[in-house]
C-alpha positions as MATLAB code, in Angstrom:
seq = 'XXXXXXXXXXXXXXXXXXXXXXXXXXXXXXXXXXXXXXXXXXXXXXXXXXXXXXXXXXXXXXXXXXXXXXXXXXXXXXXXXXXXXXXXXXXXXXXXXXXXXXXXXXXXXXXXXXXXXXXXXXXXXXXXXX';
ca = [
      38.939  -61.236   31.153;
      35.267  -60.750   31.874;
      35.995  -57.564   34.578;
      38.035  -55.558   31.470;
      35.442  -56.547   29.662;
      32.632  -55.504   31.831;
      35.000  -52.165   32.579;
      35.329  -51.388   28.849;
      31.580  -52.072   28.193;
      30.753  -49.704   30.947;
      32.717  -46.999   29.706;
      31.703  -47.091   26.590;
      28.259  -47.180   27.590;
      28.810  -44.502   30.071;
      30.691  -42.231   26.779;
      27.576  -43.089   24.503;
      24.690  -42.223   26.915;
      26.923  -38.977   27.810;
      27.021  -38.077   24.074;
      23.486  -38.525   23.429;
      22.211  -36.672   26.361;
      24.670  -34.149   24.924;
      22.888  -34.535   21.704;
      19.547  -34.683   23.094;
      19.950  -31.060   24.798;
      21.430  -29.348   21.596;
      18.348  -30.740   20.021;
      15.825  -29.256   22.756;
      17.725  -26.320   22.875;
      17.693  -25.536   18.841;
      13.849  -26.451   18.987;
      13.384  -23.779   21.955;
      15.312  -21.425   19.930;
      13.116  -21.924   16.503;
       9.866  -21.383   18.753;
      11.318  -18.130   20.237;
      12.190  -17.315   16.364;
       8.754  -18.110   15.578;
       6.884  -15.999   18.369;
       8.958  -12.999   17.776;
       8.107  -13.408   14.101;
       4.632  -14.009   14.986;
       4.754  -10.937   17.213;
       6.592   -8.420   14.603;
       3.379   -9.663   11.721;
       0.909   -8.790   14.581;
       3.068   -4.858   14.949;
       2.774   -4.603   10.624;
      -0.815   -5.651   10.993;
      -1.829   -2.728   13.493;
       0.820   -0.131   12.052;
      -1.552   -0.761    8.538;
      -4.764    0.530   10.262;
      -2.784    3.890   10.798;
      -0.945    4.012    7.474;
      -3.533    6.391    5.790;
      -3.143    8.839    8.519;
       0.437    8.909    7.866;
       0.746    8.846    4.303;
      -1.864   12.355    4.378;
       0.221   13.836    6.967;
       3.434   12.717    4.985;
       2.213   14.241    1.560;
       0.482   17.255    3.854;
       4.602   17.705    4.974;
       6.188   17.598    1.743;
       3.562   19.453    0.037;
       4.355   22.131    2.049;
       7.847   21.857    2.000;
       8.039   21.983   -1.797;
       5.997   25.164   -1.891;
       8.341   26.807    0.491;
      11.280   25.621   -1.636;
       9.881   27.226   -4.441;
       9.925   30.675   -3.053;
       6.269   30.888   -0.847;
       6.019   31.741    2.657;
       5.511   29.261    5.811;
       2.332   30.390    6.318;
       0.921   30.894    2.995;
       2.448   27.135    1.636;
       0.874   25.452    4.742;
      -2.470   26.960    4.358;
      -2.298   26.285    0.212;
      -0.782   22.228    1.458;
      -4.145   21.627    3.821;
      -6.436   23.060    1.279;
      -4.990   20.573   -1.479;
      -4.745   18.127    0.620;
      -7.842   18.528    2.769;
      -9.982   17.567   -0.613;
      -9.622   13.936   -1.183;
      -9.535   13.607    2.914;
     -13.283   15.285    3.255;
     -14.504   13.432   -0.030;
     -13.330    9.855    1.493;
     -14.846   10.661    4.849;
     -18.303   11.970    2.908;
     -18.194    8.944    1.165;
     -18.163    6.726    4.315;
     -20.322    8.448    6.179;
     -22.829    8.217    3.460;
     -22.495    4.846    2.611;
     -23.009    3.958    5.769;
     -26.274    5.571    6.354;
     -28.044    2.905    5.215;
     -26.758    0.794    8.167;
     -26.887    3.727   10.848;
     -31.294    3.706   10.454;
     -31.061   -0.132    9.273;
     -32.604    0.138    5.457;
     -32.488   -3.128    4.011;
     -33.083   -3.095   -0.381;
     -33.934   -6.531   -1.875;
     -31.572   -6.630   -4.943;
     -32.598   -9.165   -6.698;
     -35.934   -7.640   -7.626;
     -34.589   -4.646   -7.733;
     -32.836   -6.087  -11.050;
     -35.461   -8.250  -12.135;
     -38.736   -6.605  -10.863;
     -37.651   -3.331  -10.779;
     -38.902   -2.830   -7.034;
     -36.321   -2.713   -4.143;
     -38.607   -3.878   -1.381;
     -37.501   -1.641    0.829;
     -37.433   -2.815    4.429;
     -36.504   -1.266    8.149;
     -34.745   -3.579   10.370;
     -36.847   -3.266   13.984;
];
């Protein structure tokens, strides 16, 4: 009676450790499959991130595009619509580069302006980084 006892008690040992190393690999091979998920996610917000930098660029040369298009649509010749779409467009595009290069100069020869008694005082201190 022991032996069929000892047999079943084996088996069903043998059954139970089977099933949880069964268990045991679904689980590691669900959590591998959520940290794939998660790198590839990780990777596609890294791709939006770097595709933003370039976005400007693109939404000029898309307006520059359809601009043009529209005037050509409208009755005016290739030439004529793309030259009339680039001077339109070329506006805000040299304004927001003037802009930046100006504000900037401050930087480029290192001016520094002391705000505070600027407001108070009514003299900047103006210094020159060496």
């Amino acid at each position: 009676m022991f032996r069929i006892y000892r047999e079943t008690l084996s088996r069903f040992s043998c059954a139970a450790s089977t099933g949880l190393i069964v268990a045991l690999a679904k689980e590691k091979r669900e959590r591998e499959r959520e940290k794939k998920k998660r790198k590839r996610e990780r990777e596609r917000e890294k791709e939006r991130e770097r595709k933003k930098g370039n976005l400007a660029l693109v939404r000029n040369g898309i307006l520059l595009v359809e601009f043009a298009d529209l005037m050509v649509s409208q009755g005016m010749e290739v030439r004529e619509a793309v030259i009339e779409a680039g001077r339109t467009r070329m506006t805000p595009v040299l304004l927001t580069a003037t802009a930046t290069m100006l504000g900037l100069i401050p930087l480029a020869v290192g001016l520094n302006l002391d705000f505070v008694t600027l407001f108070t005082e009514f003299n900047p201190h103006l210094y020159f980084w060496r």
